[in-house]
Amino acid sequence: AQSVTQPDIHITVSEGASLELRCNYSYGATPYLFWYVQSPGQGLQLLLKYFSGDTLVQGIKGFEAEFKRSQSSFNLRKPSVHWSDAAEYFCAVAAVDSNYQLIWGAGTKLIIKP
Amino acid sequence: DSGVTQTPKHLITATGQRVTLRCSPRSGDLSVYWYQQSLDQGLQFLIQYYNGEERAKGNILERFSAQQFPDLHSELNLSSLELGDSALYFCASSPGQVSYEQYFGPGTRLTVT
């Protein structure tokens, strides 16, 4: 069955440290891949997306993600986190199997230590 | 600000009641999506409308229904409410019928007591 896994429910990072949030998917073919962010009390906002081409994609707010076909992963990274990055991050995929509806991961809550 | 508006922001009601949540999509967007977000279930896709027609259905209960009006705003109707329906309900919009870049509203927090 199609699935999106974000193995970390919570991650705590010190301000200024680097960040990597994991996302794995299970699909027959390469899906379209997305990261969304939900700040406290807000709706979700698209951070970045991958459709095809260069496997390293740049997004807003200094985030990037790398698609690794061999690992079925699309991990989100940021070199240096800021306190304002504290939020919940959702990985999502869309594929022909799901009629191109977004299938969502469970989310990872990012906590920033001062 | 995504350009998607949702009303009301908060709603408190009793079990067995019926409520209507309203969503206005971004200007020019033809698709509206409804999601439910709860602590135990996470983010669940409920239903999508495109230009007034239902396009896709997710985990929407039979007690719930939605529609999209000619002016493209949408309403989600929740009836015979149960305690477990307490959640954050998001509306999102996108330009096309098959759209991956969805713009989310701020949500309606529903509390059923």
mmCIF file of C-alpha atoms in Angstrom:
data_model
loop_
_atom_site.group_PDB
_atom_site.id
_atom_site.type_symbol
_atom_site.label_atom_id
_atom_site.label_comp_id
_atom_site.label_asym_id
_atom_site.label_seq_id
_atom_site.Cartn_x
_atom_site.Cartn_y
_atom_site.Cartn_z
ATOM 1 C CA ALA A 1 0.000 0.000 0.000
ATOM 2 C CA GLN A 2 1.104 3.529 -0.639
ATOM 3 C CA SER A 3 2.531 5.214 2.422
ATOM 4 C CA VAL A 4 4.598 8.129 3.615
ATOM 5 C CA THR A 5 6.675 7.694 6.742
ATOM 6 C CA GLN A 6 8.164 10.370 8.908
ATOM 7 C CA PRO A 7 9.940 8.303 11.523
ATOM 8 C CA ASP A 8 10.563 11.124 13.986
ATOM 9 C CA ILE A 9 7.547 12.466 15.865
ATOM 10 C CA HIS A 10 9.636 15.118 17.611
ATOM 11 C CA ILE A 11 13.092 16.495 16.986
ATOM 12 C CA THR A 12 14.925 18.929 19.248
ATOM 13 C CA VAL A 13 17.721 21.029 17.805
ATOM 14 C CA SER A 14 19.750 23.876 19.232
ATOM 15 C CA GLU A 15 19.421 27.236 17.577
ATOM 16 C CA GLY A 16 22.144 27.597 14.965
ATOM 17 C CA ALA A 17 22.597 23.856 14.564
ATOM 18 C CA SER A 18 21.875 21.961 11.366
ATOM 19 C CA LEU A 19 18.654 20.078 10.801
ATOM 20 C CA GLU A 20 17.591 17.016 8.874
ATOM 21 C CA LEU A 21 14.034 15.712 8.894
ATOM 22 C CA ARG A 22 13.440 12.311 7.391
ATOM 23 C CA CYS A 23 10.768 11.237 4.970
ATOM 24 C CA ASN A 24 10.402 7.865 3.268
ATOM 25 C CA TYR A 25 7.724 6.823 0.833
ATOM 26 C CA SER A 26 6.461 3.576 -0.540
ATOM 27 C CA TYR A 27 5.305 3.753 -4.148
ATOM 28 C CA GLY A 28 5.884 1.795 -7.306
ATOM 29 C CA ALA A 29 7.090 4.724 -9.342
ATOM 30 C CA THR A 30 8.722 8.011 -8.445
ATOM 31 C CA PRO A 31 6.018 10.227 -7.008
ATOM 32 C CA TYR A 32 5.917 13.974 -6.763
ATOM 33 C CA LEU A 33 7.303 15.006 -3.382
ATOM 34 C CA PHE A 34 6.561 17.921 -1.087
ATOM 35 C CA TRP A 35 7.390 19.401 2.263
ATOM 36 C CA TYR A 36 4.904 21.622 4.048
ATOM 37 C CA VAL A 37 5.325 23.522 7.304
ATOM 38 C CA GLN A 38 2.669 24.312 9.895
ATOM 39 C CA SER A 39 3.588 27.063 12.311
ATOM 40 C CA PRO A 40 1.712 27.134 15.629
ATOM 41 C CA GLY A 41 -1.875 28.221 15.109
ATOM 42 C CA GLN A 42 -1.488 28.449 11.348
ATOM 43 C CA GLY A 43 -2.410 26.507 8.266
ATOM 44 C CA LEU A 44 0.121 24.586 6.231
ATOM 45 C CA GLN A 45 2.503 26.321 3.839
ATOM 46 C CA LEU A 46 4.428 24.748 0.976
ATOM 47 C CA LEU A 47 8.194 24.777 1.638
ATOM 48 C CA LEU A 48 9.430 23.019 -1.480
ATOM 49 C CA LYS A 49 8.555 20.441 -4.093
ATOM 50 C CA TYR A 50 10.213 17.886 -6.358
ATOM 51 C CA PHE A 51 8.753 16.792 -9.670
ATOM 52 C CA SER A 52 11.774 15.729 -11.693
ATOM 53 C CA GLY A 53 15.285 16.765 -12.641
ATOM 54 C CA ASP A 54 17.873 17.958 -10.148
ATOM 55 C CA THR A 55 17.468 15.840 -7.032
ATOM 56 C CA LEU A 56 18.451 18.684 -4.704
ATOM 57 C CA VAL A 57 15.687 21.237 -4.493
ATOM 58 C CA GLN A 58 15.714 24.599 -2.806
ATOM 59 C CA GLY A 59 12.728 25.973 -0.983
ATOM 60 C CA ILE A 60 11.669 28.966 1.002
ATOM 61 C CA LYS A 61 13.086 30.011 4.368
ATOM 62 C CA GLY A 62 16.499 28.505 3.580
ATOM 63 C CA PHE A 63 15.308 24.894 3.420
ATOM 64 C CA GLU A 64 16.410 22.296 0.904
ATOM 65 C CA ALA A 65 15.546 18.672 0.304
ATOM 66 C CA GLU A 66 17.253 15.846 -1.520
ATOM 67 C CA PHE A 67 15.466 13.110 -3.394
ATOM 68 C CA LYS A 68 17.232 9.751 -3.224
ATOM 69 C CA ARG A 69 15.540 7.217 -5.454
ATOM 70 C CA SER A 70 17.574 4.272 -4.141
ATOM 71 C CA GLN A 71 16.430 4.995 -0.599
ATOM 72 C CA SER A 72 12.896 6.176 -1.455
ATOM 73 C CA SER A 73 13.640 9.216 0.650
ATOM 74 C CA PHE A 74 13.111 12.949 0.469
ATOM 75 C CA ASN A 75 14.812 14.398 3.528
ATOM 76 C CA LEU A 76 14.493 18.052 4.471
ATOM 77 C CA ARG A 77 17.567 19.958 5.578
ATOM 78 C CA LYS A 78 18.588 23.358 6.834
ATOM 79 C CA PRO A 79 22.187 24.307 7.648
ATOM 80 C CA SER A 80 21.377 26.546 10.605
ATOM 81 C CA VAL A 81 18.001 26.681 12.324
ATOM 82 C CA HIS A 82 16.416 29.759 13.827
ATOM 83 C CA TRP A 83 13.950 29.880 16.701
ATOM 84 C CA SER A 84 11.266 30.850 14.177
ATOM 85 C CA ASP A 85 11.670 27.448 12.509
ATOM 86 C CA ALA A 86 9.893 25.782 15.441
ATOM 87 C CA ALA A 87 6.878 24.233 13.757
ATOM 88 C CA GLU A 88 5.486 20.967 12.517
ATOM 89 C CA TYR A 89 6.787 19.688 9.195
ATOM 90 C CA PHE A 90 4.822 17.428 6.899
ATOM 91 C CA CYS A 91 6.114 15.387 4.018
ATOM 92 C CA ALA A 92 3.593 14.586 1.299
ATOM 93 C CA VAL A 93 3.610 12.657 -1.952
ATOM 94 C CA ALA A 94 1.356 12.522 -4.969
ATOM 95 C CA ALA A 95 1.390 9.727 -7.510
ATOM 96 C CA VAL A 96 -0.702 8.093 -10.161
ATOM 97 C CA ASP A 97 -1.543 5.327 -7.645
ATOM 98 C CA SER A 98 -3.318 7.880 -5.475
ATOM 99 C CA ASN A 99 -4.930 9.648 -8.424
ATOM 100 C CA TYR A 100 -2.450 12.410 -7.678
ATOM 101 C CA GLN A 101 -4.077 13.254 -4.353
ATOM 102 C CA LEU A 102 -1.585 14.260 -1.713
ATOM 103 C CA ILE A 103 -0.764 11.495 0.750
ATOM 104 C CA TRP A 104 0.542 12.945 3.991
ATOM 105 C CA GLY A 105 3.082 11.804 6.511
ATOM 106 C CA ALA A 106 2.264 12.035 10.212
ATOM 107 C CA GLY A 107 4.427 15.106 10.688
ATOM 108 C CA THR A 108 7.550 15.894 12.695
ATOM 109 C CA LYS A 109 7.425 18.536 15.386
ATOM 110 C CA LEU A 110 10.607 20.604 15.491
ATOM 111 C CA ILE A 111 11.584 22.060 18.851
ATOM 112 C CA ILE A 112 14.361 24.650 18.990
ATOM 113 C CA LYS A 113 16.541 24.886 22.086
ATOM 114 C CA PRO A 114 17.867 28.375 22.818
ATOM 115 C CA ASP B 1 -1.422 35.108 4.351
ATOM 116 C CA SER B 2 -2.358 32.375 1.876
ATOM 117 C CA GLY B 3 -5.437 34.167 0.564
ATOM 118 C CA VAL B 4 -7.716 31.373 1.759
ATOM 119 C CA THR B 5 -10.216 32.404 4.395
ATOM 120 C CA GLN B 6 -12.147 30.196 6.769
ATOM 121 C CA THR B 7 -14.947 31.020 9.144
ATOM 122 C CA PRO B 8 -15.500 30.685 11.978
ATOM 123 C CA LYS B 9 -12.099 30.401 13.663
ATOM 124 C CA HIS B 10 -13.498 28.558 16.643
ATOM 125 C CA LEU B 11 -16.700 26.638 17.161
ATOM 126 C CA ILE B 12 -17.948 24.976 20.330
ATOM 127 C CA THR B 13 -21.025 22.838 20.129
ATOM 128 C CA ALA B 14 -22.702 19.869 21.772
ATOM 129 C CA THR B 15 -22.900 16.258 20.705
ATOM 130 C CA GLY B 16 -25.672 15.545 18.246
ATOM 131 C CA GLN B 17 -25.621 19.024 16.785
ATOM 132 C CA ARG B 18 -24.905 20.148 13.231
ATOM 133 C CA VAL B 19 -22.432 22.816 12.148
ATOM 134 C CA THR B 20 -21.340 24.422 8.905
ATOM 135 C CA LEU B 21 -17.784 25.496 8.189
ATOM 136 C CA ARG B 22 -17.128 27.960 5.421
ATOM 137 C CA CYS B 23 -14.168 28.440 3.119
ATOM 138 C CA SER B 24 -13.333 31.048 0.490
ATOM 139 C CA PRO B 25 -10.521 29.966 -1.834
ATOM 140 C CA ARG B 26 -7.776 32.165 -3.223
ATOM 141 C CA SER B 27 -8.866 34.353 -6.062
ATOM 142 C CA GLY B 28 -8.770 32.323 -9.271
ATOM 143 C CA ASP B 29 -8.459 28.914 -7.621
ATOM 144 C CA LEU B 30 -11.060 26.407 -8.773
ATOM 145 C CA SER B 31 -10.291 23.525 -6.425
ATOM 146 C CA VAL B 32 -11.164 23.386 -2.750
ATOM 147 C CA TYR B 33 -9.977 20.656 -0.407
ATOM 148 C CA TRP B 34 -11.135 19.880 3.100
ATOM 149 C CA TYR B 35 -8.915 18.279 5.733
ATOM 150 C CA GLN B 36 -9.362 17.189 9.300
ATOM 151 C CA GLN B 37 -6.427 17.370 11.697
ATOM 152 C CA SER B 38 -6.610 15.682 15.072
ATOM 153 C CA LEU B 39 -4.015 14.514 17.552
ATOM 154 C CA ASP B 40 -4.765 10.830 17.103
ATOM 155 C CA GLN B 41 -5.441 10.723 13.351
ATOM 156 C CA GLY B 42 -3.064 13.370 12.056
ATOM 157 C CA LEU B 43 -3.937 15.189 8.834
ATOM 158 C CA GLN B 44 -6.724 13.439 6.949
ATOM 159 C CA PHE B 45 -7.972 14.419 3.513
ATOM 160 C CA LEU B 46 -11.755 14.569 3.457
ATOM 161 C CA ILE B 47 -12.940 15.753 0.063
ATOM 162 C CA GLN B 48 -12.073 17.858 -2.982
ATOM 163 C CA TYR B 49 -14.321 19.980 -5.148
ATOM 164 C CA TYR B 50 -13.329 21.367 -8.499
ATOM 165 C CA ASN B 51 -15.377 24.104 -10.098
ATOM 166 C CA GLY B 52 -18.515 23.056 -8.269
ATOM 167 C CA GLU B 53 -18.196 19.311 -8.776
ATOM 168 C CA GLU B 54 -16.937 16.693 -6.375
ATOM 169 C CA ARG B 55 -13.616 15.423 -7.670
ATOM 170 C CA ALA B 56 -12.129 13.210 -5.009
ATOM 171 C CA LYS B 57 -13.198 11.701 -1.748
ATOM 172 C CA GLY B 58 -10.997 10.717 1.127
ATOM 173 C CA ASN B 59 -11.841 9.606 4.639
ATOM 174 C CA ILE B 60 -15.056 11.547 4.892
ATOM 175 C CA LEU B 61 -17.745 10.177 7.174
ATOM 176 C CA GLU B 62 -21.312 9.813 5.927
ATOM 177 C CA ARG B 63 -22.369 12.338 8.582
ATOM 178 C CA PHE B 64 -20.222 14.917 6.821
ATOM 179 C CA SER B 65 -20.991 16.554 3.512
ATOM 180 C CA ALA B 66 -19.612 19.404 1.486
ATOM 181 C CA GLN B 67 -20.466 21.524 -1.475
ATOM 182 C CA GLN B 68 -18.908 24.197 -3.629
ATOM 183 C CA PHE B 69 -21.047 27.060 -4.793
ATOM 184 C CA PRO B 70 -21.003 28.954 -8.122
ATOM 185 C CA ASP B 71 -18.877 31.689 -6.561
ATOM 186 C CA LEU B 72 -16.423 28.881 -5.638
ATOM 187 C CA HIS B 73 -16.712 29.205 -1.904
ATOM 188 C CA SER B 74 -17.265 25.913 -0.134
ATOM 189 C CA GLU B 75 -19.057 24.689 2.943
ATOM 190 C CA LEU B 76 -18.406 21.604 5.020
ATOM 191 C CA ASN B 77 -21.423 20.362 6.934
ATOM 192 C CA LEU B 78 -20.897 18.159 9.963
ATOM 193 C CA SER B 79 -23.953 16.563 11.520
ATOM 194 C CA SER B 80 -24.801 14.299 14.456
ATOM 195 C CA LEU B 81 -21.574 15.473 15.996
ATOM 196 C CA GLU B 82 -19.628 13.193 18.297
ATOM 197 C CA LEU B 83 -16.853 13.962 20.756
ATOM 198 C CA GLY B 84 -14.387 12.408 18.340
ATOM 199 C CA ASP B 85 -15.189 15.003 15.707
ATOM 200 C CA SER B 86 -13.353 17.615 17.757
ATOM 201 C CA ALA B 87 -10.478 18.671 15.534
ATOM 202 C CA LEU B 88 -8.982 21.386 13.403
ATOM 203 C CA TYR B 89 -10.624 21.552 9.995
ATOM 204 C CA PHE B 90 -8.595 23.052 7.191
ATOM 205 C CA CYS B 91 -9.625 24.206 3.805
ATOM 206 C CA ALA B 92 -7.075 24.483 1.023
ATOM 207 C CA SER B 93 -7.345 25.679 -2.542
ATOM 208 C CA SER B 94 -5.419 25.290 -5.762
ATOM 209 C CA PRO B 95 -5.776 26.499 -9.316
ATOM 210 C CA GLY B 96 -6.405 23.254 -11.155
ATOM 211 C CA GLN B 97 -8.164 19.957 -10.927
ATOM 212 C CA VAL B 98 -4.990 18.015 -10.239
ATOM 213 C CA SER B 99 -2.894 20.314 -8.150
ATOM 214 C CA TYR B 100 -0.180 19.508 -5.709
ATOM 215 C CA GLU B 101 0.530 23.005 -4.503
ATOM 216 C CA GLN B 102 -2.269 23.659 -2.134
ATOM 217 C CA TYR B 103 -2.786 26.885 -0.222
ATOM 218 C CA PHE B 104 -4.184 26.365 3.232
ATOM 219 C CA GLY B 105 -6.490 28.528 5.259
ATOM 220 C CA PRO B 106 -5.931 29.127 8.978
ATOM 221 C CA GLY B 107 -8.420 26.438 9.981
ATOM 222 C CA THR B 108 -11.551 26.161 12.099
ATOM 223 C CA ARG B 109 -11.130 24.613 15.507
ATOM 224 C CA LEU B 110 -14.207 22.576 16.365
ATOM 225 C CA THR B 111 -14.811 21.479 19.928
ATOM 226 C CA VAL B 112 -17.669 19.087 20.587
ATOM 227 C CA THR B 113 -18.699 18.855 24.245
#
